């Protein structure tokens, strides 16, 4: 589930905060990137089976990325659908960011990013800032269908609808009709240039296995974040050869991915944040009983939505925002990334001032610069073949009611960040993936399983769950950290570095020194 964060498991608030500009520029060709004599990985053309790697220009990115300036780049060409003998070919962009160390380790790390639908090449900065290239090269490949792959299966119209939707009642039938019209329009755009049933974890895991062989890398490490952990677990299960170690950050188990898990994760992360406030006297005295306040406001706004107008960095014009129960639940699920301000925002909302919540809710979606970045073809390929077919509506509702028994059924009917997905999948109309996609991963590969203590998108309990069948796992929860701990926690970065040095005995001692957030106290 992100990206590192926001709607539908995608990193929207990060983009909004950093003011990303879409330029569509190509990075410099690999020949300008200081190739190592003798053919460093990524500098030599090679064909293995049906896969072909060719060095060349770095993949296009929505804006220039300095971290790619010295990268060795190219493309991997693979069959779109390996089950068809006459399948068309697709190309995936590849960038290899060199290690900082003068004498790097021989086994690089490949990073699998969130979404589904984010482009790994565009997230080179996160890999570098997280220290993944400290003493190893980092391999980034655009997962099939993403921004720098061909075909690129993005649909700007869906992003534009989601921006408009902040001014609509979140789960009203009229909103659903507009949403489904956008999904149908997207499908109509894509179906002529791609086999939509081939954009899934089984094919993507094979892509990464082919990439390692085509780069002639005997052994590498894997680091998956958010939805990338789902893909990493699939990859471990289907293609374990050549994998030295695996890091999982913000764990999404393939065997449980879906709506009930989204509700359970929301409960865990939200409770963790409220507990952190309750443990600080000043916060608890000023904002007592936050859980009760939050759930009361969800019920109240479901019965009587509030409409307001805000300004956002992404829009020069005032933005209409409708806050109802579903919108508040979805805001809260992502607001753990802004933990210090959450108690104050909720309190102001409860006292008739919705501005802070409305501004944050709008900013996560109304950012034109990030439109057209997400691969909806891959997103719905995963949701509609791997998730929806393997969880009934009754199972989803039981999970929702177990997590939030006091909330209205109209809110519980749409899981956080997965609104209208069942209806979407009826429109997307692709077959279910083979049941093996839901199998539990059992493996002796050394694995680091990291979660955030206030992760409301992939709750920490999922880390414990996947570790049951990974006897070589080290399970770590970083206190007070939101979704994707590598992006925000120096402790998590230290643990990851230690793990890749010694996968069987990482140093987790920094956990005891993690400080709680300092919550804002309003007037």
Coordinates of C-alpha atoms in Angstrom, one line a residue:
X1 CA 0.0 0.0 0.0
X2 CA 3.0 3.6 -0.6
X3 CA 4.1 5.0 -1.9
X4 CA 5.2 6.3 0.8
X5 CA 1.8 7.5 1.7
X6 CA -1.6 9.1 0.7
X7 CA -4.7 8.2 -1.4
X8 CA -5.0 4.7 -2.6
X9 CA -1.6 3.9 -1.1
X10 CA 0.1 6.5 -3.2
X11 CA 2.6 9.2 -2.4
X12 CA 0.6 12.3 -3.0
X13 CA 1.3 14.4 0.0
X14 CA 5.1 14.1 -0.4
X15 CA 4.7 15.4 -4.0
X16 CA 2.4 18.2 -2.8
X17 CA 4.9 19.2 -0.1
X18 CA 7.9 19.3 -2.4
X19 CA 6.3 21.1 -5.2
X20 CA 7.2 18.6 -7.9
X21 CA 7.1 20.0 -11.5
X22 CA 6.4 17.7 -14.4
X23 CA 9.0 18.3 -17.1
X24 CA 9.2 14.9 -18.9
X25 CA 13.0 15.4 -19.3
X26 CA 15.4 12.6 -20.2
X27 CA 18.4 12.3 -18.0
X28 CA 21.9 12.2 -19.6
X29 CA 22.9 9.0 -21.5
X30 CA 24.8 6.3 -19.7
X31 CA 27.9 7.2 -21.7
X32 CA 28.1 10.5 -19.8
X33 CA 27.8 8.8 -16.4
X34 CA 31.4 7.6 -15.8
X35 CA 31.1 4.0 -16.7
X36 CA 33.6 1.7 -14.9
X37 CA 36.1 0.0 -17.3
X38 CA 35.5 -3.6 -17.8
X39 CA 31.7 -3.4 -18.0
X40 CA 30.1 -2.5 -14.7
X41 CA 26.5 -3.8 -14.3
X42 CA 24.2 -1.8 -16.5
X43 CA 26.8 -0.9 -19.1
X44 CA 26.8 -4.1 -21.2
X45 CA 24.0 -5.4 -23.5
X46 CA 22.9 -8.9 -22.7
X47 CA 20.1 -11.3 -23.6
X48 CA 18.9 -14.1 -21.3
X49 CA 16.0 -16.2 -22.5
X50 CA 13.2 -13.8 -23.5
X51 CA 14.7 -10.9 -21.7
X52 CA 17.1 -8.3 -23.2
X53 CA 19.0 -5.5 -21.4
X54 CA 20.4 -2.6 -23.4
X55 CA 22.4 0.3 -21.9
X56 CA 21.2 3.7 -22.9
X57 CA 19.6 7.0 -21.7
X58 CA 18.3 7.1 -18.2
X59 CA 14.5 6.7 -18.0
X60 CA 12.4 9.9 -18.2
X61 CA 11.3 11.4 -14.9
X62 CA 8.6 14.0 -14.2
X63 CA 11.4 16.4 -13.0
X64 CA 15.2 16.3 -13.1
X65 CA 16.5 14.1 -10.3
X66 CA 20.1 14.9 -9.2
X67 CA 20.5 11.4 -7.7
X68 CA 20.4 10.0 -11.2
X69 CA 23.2 12.2 -12.6
X70 CA 25.8 9.5 -12.2
X71 CA 23.5 6.5 -12.8
X72 CA 24.2 3.8 -15.3
X73 CA 21.0 3.4 -17.2
X74 CA 19.2 1.4 -19.9
X75 CA 16.1 -0.7 -20.6
X76 CA 14.9 -4.2 -20.0
X77 CA 12.7 -5.7 -22.7
X78 CA 10.5 -8.6 -21.7
X79 CA 7.3 -10.4 -22.9
X80 CA 4.1 -8.6 -21.8
X81 CA 2.4 -11.9 -21.1
X82 CA 4.7 -14.9 -20.6
X83 CA 1.8 -17.3 -20.9
X84 CA 1.4 -16.4 -24.6
X85 CA 3.9 -17.7 -27.1
X86 CA 3.4 -14.7 -29.4
X87 CA 3.2 -12.0 -26.7
X88 CA 4.1 -8.5 -27.6
X89 CA 7.2 -7.0 -25.9
X90 CA 7.3 -4.2 -23.3
X91 CA 10.3 -2.1 -22.1
X92 CA 11.1 -1.2 -18.5
X93 CA 13.4 1.7 -17.6
X94 CA 16.4 0.8 -15.5
X95 CA 18.8 3.1 -13.5
X96 CA 21.7 1.9 -11.3
X97 CA 22.7 4.5 -8.7
X98 CA 26.4 4.0 -7.8
X99 CA 27.4 3.3 -4.2
X100 CA 28.9 6.2 -2.2
X101 CA 31.8 4.0 -1.0
X102 CA 35.0 3.9 -3.0
X103 CA 35.1 0.1 -2.7
X104 CA 31.4 -1.0 -2.9
X105 CA 30.1 -4.4 -2.0
X106 CA 29.6 -6.7 -5.0
X107 CA 25.9 -7.4 -4.3
X108 CA 23.7 -4.4 -5.1
X109 CA 20.2 -3.7 -3.6
X110 CA 17.2 -3.5 -5.8
X111 CA 14.4 -1.3 -4.5
X112 CA 10.7 -2.2 -5.1
X113 CA 8.5 0.8 -4.4
X114 CA 4.9 1.4 -3.4
X115 CA 1.6 2.0 -5.1
X116 CA 0.6 -0.1 -6.9
X117 CA 1.6 2.2 -9.7
X118 CA 4.5 4.3 -8.5
X119 CA 7.7 4.4 -10.7
X120 CA 10.8 3.3 -8.8
X121 CA 13.2 5.4 -11.0
X122 CA 11.4 8.6 -9.9
X123 CA 12.0 7.6 -6.2
X124 CA 15.8 7.6 -6.5
X125 CA 16.0 10.4 -3.9
X126 CA 14.3 8.2 -1.3
X127 CA 16.8 5.4 -1.9
X128 CA 19.7 7.7 -1.6
X129 CA 18.4 9.7 1.4
X130 CA 17.6 6.4 3.1
X131 CA 21.2 5.3 2.7
X132 CA 20.6 2.3 0.5
X133 CA 23.6 3.2 -1.7
X134 CA 26.0 3.8 1.2
X135 CA 28.2 0.8 0.2
X136 CA 26.2 -0.9 -2.5
X137 CA 24.8 0.2 -5.9
X138 CA 21.0 0.6 -5.9
X139 CA 19.1 -0.8 -8.8
X140 CA 15.8 0.9 -9.7
X141 CA 13.5 -0.4 -12.4
X142 CA 10.2 1.1 -13.6
X143 CA 7.7 -1.7 -12.9
X144 CA 5.6 -2.6 -15.9
X145 CA 3.0 0.0 -16.8
X146 CA 4.6 2.8 -14.7
X147 CA 5.7 6.3 -15.8
X148 CA 9.0 5.4 -17.5
X149 CA 7.9 2.1 -18.9
X150 CA 6.5 1.4 -22.4
X151 CA 3.6 1.2 -22.6
X152 CA 2.9 3.7 -19.9
X153 CA -0.5 3.0 -18.4
X154 CA -1.3 6.3 -16.6
X155 CA -4.6 8.1 -16.8
X156 CA -4.6 11.8 -16.0
X157 CA -8.4 11.9 -16.0
X158 CA -8.6 9.7 -12.8
X159 CA -6.2 12.0 -11.0
X160 CA -8.2 15.0 -12.1
X161 CA -11.4 13.4 -10.8
X162 CA -9.8 12.6 -7.4
X163 CA -8.9 16.3 -7.2
X164 CA -12.5 17.3 -7.9
X165 CA -13.8 14.8 -5.5
X166 CA -12.7 16.7 -2.5
X167 CA -15.7 18.9 -3.2
X168 CA -18.1 15.9 -3.3
X169 CA -19.7 13.8 -0.6
X170 CA -17.1 11.1 -0.3
X171 CA -19.1 7.9 -0.9
X172 CA -22.4 9.2 -2.3
X173 CA -23.9 7.4 -5.2
X174 CA -23.5 10.4 -7.4
X175 CA -19.8 10.5 -6.6
X176 CA -19.5 6.8 -7.3
X177 CA -21.1 7.3 -10.8
X178 CA -18.5 10.0 -11.6
X179 CA -15.7 7.9 -10.3
X180 CA -16.7 4.9 -12.3
X181 CA -17.1 7.0 -15.5
X182 CA -13.5 8.1 -15.0
X183 CA -12.4 4.4 -14.5
X184 CA -14.2 3.4 -17.7
X185 CA -12.7 6.2 -19.7
X186 CA -9.2 5.1 -18.4
X187 CA -9.8 1.5 -19.4
X188 CA -11.0 2.6 -22.8
X189 CA -7.8 4.5 -23.3
X190 CA -5.5 1.7 -22.3
X191 CA -7.2 -1.5 -23.5
X192 CA -6.0 -1.0 -27.1
X193 CA -2.3 -0.7 -26.2
X194 CA -1.9 -3.3 -23.4
X195 CA -3.1 -6.7 -22.2
X196 CA -4.5 -5.3 -18.9
X197 CA -4.5 -8.8 -17.4
X198 CA -0.7 -9.0 -17.6
X199 CA 0.0 -6.2 -15.1
X200 CA 0.3 -8.0 -11.9
X201 CA 2.7 -9.3 -9.3
X202 CA 3.4 -12.6 -11.0
X203 CA 4.6 -11.0 -14.1
X204 CA 6.4 -8.2 -12.2
X205 CA 8.3 -10.7 -10.0
X206 CA 9.4 -12.5 -13.2
X207 CA 10.6 -9.1 -14.6
X208 CA 12.9 -8.6 -11.6
X209 CA 14.2 -12.1 -11.8
X210 CA 15.0 -11.5 -15.5
X211 CA 16.6 -8.1 -14.7
X212 CA 19.1 -9.7 -12.3
X213 CA 20.1 -12.3 -14.9
X214 CA 20.3 -9.8 -17.7
X215 CA 22.5 -7.5 -15.6
X216 CA 24.7 -10.6 -14.9
X217 CA 24.5 -10.0 -11.1
X218 CA 25.1 -13.3 -9.3
X219 CA 23.4 -12.1 -6.1
X220 CA 21.6 -9.1 -4.9
X221 CA 19.5 -7.8 -2.0
X222 CA 15.9 -6.6 -2.2
X223 CA 14.3 -3.7 -0.3
X224 CA 10.5 -3.4 -0.7
X225 CA 8.4 -0.5 0.7
X226 CA 4.7 -0.5 1.1
X227 CA 3.0 -2.3 -1.8
X228 CA 6.6 -3.2 -2.8
X229 CA 6.7 -5.6 0.1
X230 CA 3.8 -7.5 -1.4
X231 CA 5.8 -7.7 -4.6
X232 CA 9.0 -8.6 -2.7
X233 CA 7.2 -11.5 -0.9
X234 CA 5.9 -12.8 -4.3
X235 CA 9.4 -12.5 -5.7
X236 CA 10.9 -14.4 -2.8
X237 CA 8.4 -17.2 -3.3
X238 CA 8.6 -17.5 -7.1
X239 CA 12.2 -16.7 -7.8
X240 CA 14.4 -17.1 -4.7
X241 CA 17.6 -17.8 -6.6
X242 CA 20.1 -15.0 -6.4
X243 CA 18.5 -13.2 -3.5
X244 CA 21.0 -12.6 -0.6
X245 CA 18.6 -10.8 1.7
X246 CA 15.3 -9.0 1.8
X247 CA 14.2 -5.8 3.6
X248 CA 10.4 -5.3 4.0
X249 CA 9.3 -1.8 5.1
X250 CA 5.6 -1.2 5.7
X251 CA 4.4 -4.8 5.2
X252 CA 1.6 -5.8 3.0
X253 CA 1.2 -9.6 3.0
X254 CA -0.1 -11.0 -0.4
X255 CA -2.1 -13.6 1.5
X256 CA -4.1 -10.9 3.3
X257 CA -4.0 -7.8 1.0
X258 CA -7.4 -6.2 0.8
X259 CA -10.1 -4.3 2.6
X260 CA -10.2 -6.0 6.0
X261 CA -6.5 -5.5 6.3
X262 CA -6.8 -1.8 5.4
X263 CA -9.3 -1.4 8.3
X264 CA -7.1 -3.3 10.7
X265 CA -4.1 -1.2 9.7
X266 CA -6.0 2.0 10.1
X267 CA -7.0 1.0 13.7
X268 CA -3.5 0.1 14.6
X269 CA -1.9 3.3 13.4
X270 CA -4.5 5.6 14.7
X271 CA -4.5 4.0 18.1
X272 CA -0.7 4.3 18.2
X273 CA -0.9 8.0 17.5
X274 CA -3.6 8.6 20.1
X275 CA -1.7 6.6 22.6
X276 CA 1.4 8.7 22.1
X277 CA -0.6 11.8 22.9
X278 CA -2.1 10.2 25.9
X279 CA 1.3 9.4 27.3
X280 CA 2.3 13.1 27.2
X281 CA 0.7 15.0 30.0
X282 CA 0.3 18.3 28.2
X283 CA -1.2 16.6 25.1
X284 CA -3.5 14.4 27.1
X285 CA -4.7 17.3 29.3
X286 CA -5.4 19.5 26.3
X287 CA -6.8 16.7 24.0
X288 CA -8.2 13.9 26.2
X289 CA -10.1 10.9 24.7
X290 CA -9.0 11.5 21.1
X291 CA -10.3 8.2 20.0
X292 CA -13.8 9.0 21.2
X293 CA -13.5 12.5 19.6
X294 CA -12.5 11.0 16.3
X295 CA -15.2 8.4 16.1
X296 CA -17.8 10.9 17.3
X297 CA -16.8 13.3 14.5
X298 CA -16.9 10.5 11.9
X299 CA -20.5 9.8 12.9
X300 CA -21.4 13.4 13.1
X301 CA -20.0 14.3 9.7
X302 CA -21.7 11.2 8.1
X303 CA -25.1 12.6 9.3
X304 CA -24.2 16.2 8.5
X305 CA -21.3 16.9 6.2
X306 CA -19.4 20.2 6.5
X307 CA -18.6 22.3 3.4
X308 CA -15.8 24.9 3.5
X309 CA -13.4 26.6 1.1
X310 CA -9.6 26.4 1.4
X311 CA -6.5 27.4 -0.6
X312 CA -3.8 24.9 -1.4
X313 CA -0.2 25.2 -2.8
X314 CA -1.3 23.3 -5.8
X315 CA -4.2 25.5 -6.9
X316 CA -4.3 29.3 -7.4
X317 CA -8.1 29.3 -6.9
X318 CA -10.1 28.5 -3.8
X319 CA -11.0 24.8 -3.4
X320 CA -14.3 23.6 -2.2
X321 CA -14.0 20.8 0.4
X322 CA -16.8 18.6 1.7
X323 CA -15.9 16.8 4.9
X324 CA -18.1 13.8 5.7
X325 CA -17.4 10.7 7.7
X326 CA -15.6 8.9 4.9
X327 CA -13.4 11.9 4.1
X328 CA -12.4 12.2 7.7
X329 CA -11.5 8.5 8.0
X330 CA -9.4 8.7 4.9
X331 CA -7.7 12.0 6.1
X332 CA -6.9 10.3 9.4
X333 CA -5.4 7.3 7.8
X334 CA -2.8 9.4 6.1
X335 CA -2.5 12.2 8.7
X336 CA -0.3 9.9 10.8
X337 CA 2.5 11.3 8.5
X338 CA 1.7 14.7 10.2
X339 CA 1.4 13.3 13.7
X340 CA 2.4 16.3 15.7
X341 CA -0.6 18.4 14.4
X342 CA -3.3 15.7 14.4
X343 CA -4.7 16.2 18.0
X344 CA -5.0 20.0 17.4
X345 CA -6.6 19.5 14.0
X346 CA -9.2 17.0 15.4
X347 CA -9.9 19.3 18.4
X348 CA -10.5 22.3 16.1
X349 CA -12.8 20.2 13.9
X350 CA -14.8 19.1 17.0
X351 CA -15.1 22.8 18.0
X352 CA -16.5 23.9 14.6
X353 CA -13.3 24.9 12.8
X354 CA -12.7 22.4 9.9
X355 CA -10.0 24.5 8.1
X356 CA -6.8 22.5 9.1
X357 CA -8.3 19.2 8.3
X358 CA -9.9 20.5 5.1
X359 CA -6.6 22.1 3.9
X360 CA -4.7 18.9 4.5
X361 CA -7.3 16.7 2.9
X362 CA -7.4 18.9 -0.2
X363 CA -3.6 19.3 -0.4
X364 CA -3.2 15.5 -0.6
X365 CA -5.2 15.4 -3.8
X366 CA -5.4 18.9 -5.5
X367 CA -1.8 19.1 -6.9
X368 CA -1.9 19.3 -10.7
X369 CA 1.9 18.8 -11.0
X370 CA 1.5 15.2 -9.9
X371 CA -1.3 14.3 -12.3
X372 CA -0.4 11.6 -14.7
X373 CA 2.2 10.0 -12.6
X374 CA 0.5 6.9 -11.3
X375 CA 0.0 3.8 -13.4
X376 CA -3.7 3.0 -13.1
X377 CA -3.2 0.1 -15.4
X378 CA -0.9 -1.6 -12.9
X379 CA -2.9 -0.4 -9.9
X380 CA -6.1 -2.0 -11.1
X381 CA -4.3 -4.9 -12.5
X382 CA -3.2 -5.8 -9.0
X383 CA -6.4 -4.8 -7.1
X384 CA -8.7 -6.5 -9.6
X385 CA -6.8 -9.7 -10.1
X386 CA -5.2 -10.3 -6.8
X387 CA -7.2 -8.6 -4.1
X388 CA -10.9 -8.3 -4.9
X389 CA -11.5 -11.8 -6.2
X390 CA -10.1 -13.3 -3.0
X391 CA -12.1 -11.4 -0.3
X392 CA -15.9 -11.3 -0.2
X393 CA -17.9 -8.3 0.8
X394 CA -19.0 -10.1 3.9
X395 CA -15.3 -10.7 4.9
X396 CA -14.5 -7.0 4.2
X397 CA -17.4 -5.8 6.4
X398 CA -16.5 -8.2 9.3
X399 CA -13.0 -6.8 9.2
X400 CA -14.3 -3.2 9.2
X401 CA -16.7 -3.8 12.1
X402 CA -14.0 -5.5 14.1
X403 CA -11.8 -2.5 13.8
X404 CA -14.3 0.3 14.2
X405 CA -17.6 -1.2 15.7
X406 CA -19.1 2.2 16.4
X407 CA -18.9 3.7 12.9
X408 CA -21.8 3.8 10.4
X409 CA -22.0 1.0 7.9
X410 CA -22.0 3.5 5.1
X411 CA -18.4 4.5 6.1
X412 CA -17.4 0.9 6.8
X413 CA -18.6 -0.1 3.3
X414 CA -15.6 1.6 1.7
X415 CA -12.2 0.7 3.1
X416 CA -9.7 3.6 3.7
X417 CA -7.9 4.5 0.4
X418 CA -9.8 1.8 -1.5
X419 CA -13.1 3.6 -2.1
X420 CA -15.2 2.0 -4.9
X421 CA -12.6 -0.6 -5.7
X422 CA -15.1 -3.4 -6.0
X423 CA -17.2 -1.4 -8.5
X424 CA -14.0 -0.3 -10.3
X425 CA -13.0 -3.9 -10.8
X426 CA -16.3 -4.8 -12.4
X427 CA -15.6 -2.1 -14.9
X428 CA -11.9 -3.1 -15.3
X429 CA -13.0 -6.6 -16.2
X430 CA -9.9 -8.7 -16.0
X431 CA -9.7 -12.4 -14.8
X432 CA -8.5 -13.3 -11.3
X433 CA -4.9 -14.1 -10.9
X434 CA -4.0 -17.8 -10.2
X435 CA -4.7 -18.5 -6.5
X436 CA -0.9 -19.0 -5.9
X437 CA -0.7 -15.2 -5.8
X438 CA -2.4 -15.4 -2.3
X439 CA 0.0 -18.0 -1.0
X440 CA 2.0 -17.4 2.2
X441 CA 5.7 -16.9 1.5
X442 CA 7.9 -19.4 3.3
X443 CA 11.6 -18.8 3.0
X444 CA 14.9 -19.1 4.8
X445 CA 16.3 -16.0 3.1
X446 CA 17.4 -13.5 5.8
X447 CA 14.7 -10.9 6.1
X448 CA 14.4 -7.6 7.9
X449 CA 10.7 -6.9 8.7
X450 CA 10.3 -3.2 9.7
X451 CA 7.0 -1.4 10.6
X452 CA 6.1 1.9 12.0
X453 CA 4.4 2.2 15.4
X454 CA 1.8 4.7 14.0
X455 CA 1.6 3.2 10.5
X456 CA -2.1 3.3 9.6
X457 CA -1.7 2.0 6.1
X458 CA 0.2 -1.2 6.7
X459 CA -0.1 -1.9 10.4
X460 CA 2.7 -3.4 12.4
X461 CA 0.8 -6.7 13.1
X462 CA 1.4 -7.6 9.4
X463 CA 5.1 -7.7 10.1
X464 CA 4.7 -10.3 12.8
X465 CA 2.3 -12.2 10.5
X466 CA 4.7 -12.6 7.6
X467 CA 7.6 -13.5 9.9
X468 CA 5.9 -16.6 11.1
X469 CA 7.0 -18.4 7.9
X470 CA 10.3 -16.6 7.5
X471 CA 12.6 -18.3 10.1
X472 CA 15.5 -16.0 9.2
X473 CA 13.5 -12.8 9.9
X474 CA 14.3 -10.0 12.3
X475 CA 11.1 -8.1 13.2
X476 CA 11.3 -4.5 14.2
X477 CA 8.7 -1.8 15.0
X478 CA 10.0 1.7 15.0
X479 CA 8.1 3.6 17.7
X480 CA 6.1 6.7 16.6
X481 CA 7.0 6.3 12.9
X482 CA 4.4 6.4 10.1
X483 CA 4.2 4.4 6.9
X484 CA 7.6 3.6 5.3
X485 CA 10.1 4.1 8.1
X486 CA 13.1 4.4 5.8
X487 CA 11.7 7.8 4.6
X488 CA 11.5 9.3 8.1
X489 CA 13.5 7.5 10.7
X490 CA 17.2 7.7 11.1
X491 CA 17.0 4.6 13.4
X492 CA 15.3 2.7 10.6
X493 CA 18.0 3.8 8.2
X494 CA 20.7 2.6 10.6
X495 CA 19.0 -0.7 11.1
X496 CA 18.7 -1.3 7.3
X497 CA 22.4 -0.5 6.8
X498 CA 23.3 -2.9 9.6
X499 CA 21.1 -5.6 8.2
X500 CA 22.6 -5.5 4.7
X501 CA 26.0 -5.7 6.3
X502 CA 25.1 -8.6 8.5
X503 CA 21.7 -10.0 7.5
X504 CA 21.6 -12.6 10.3
X505 CA 22.4 -10.1 13.1
X506 CA 21.4 -6.5 12.4
X507 CA 21.9 -3.9 15.2
X508 CA 18.5 -2.7 16.4
X509 CA 19.7 -0.9 19.5
X510 CA 18.7 2.5 18.3
X511 CA 15.0 1.7 18.9
X512 CA 15.4 2.4 22.6
X513 CA 16.4 6.0 21.8
X514 CA 13.5 6.9 19.5
X515 CA 11.8 10.0 20.8
X516 CA 8.0 10.5 20.7
X517 CA 6.6 13.4 18.6
X518 CA 6.2 16.8 20.2
X519 CA 2.5 17.5 19.7
X520 CA 1.2 20.9 18.8
X521 CA -0.8 22.5 21.6
X522 CA -3.3 25.0 20.4
X523 CA -4.6 28.1 22.2

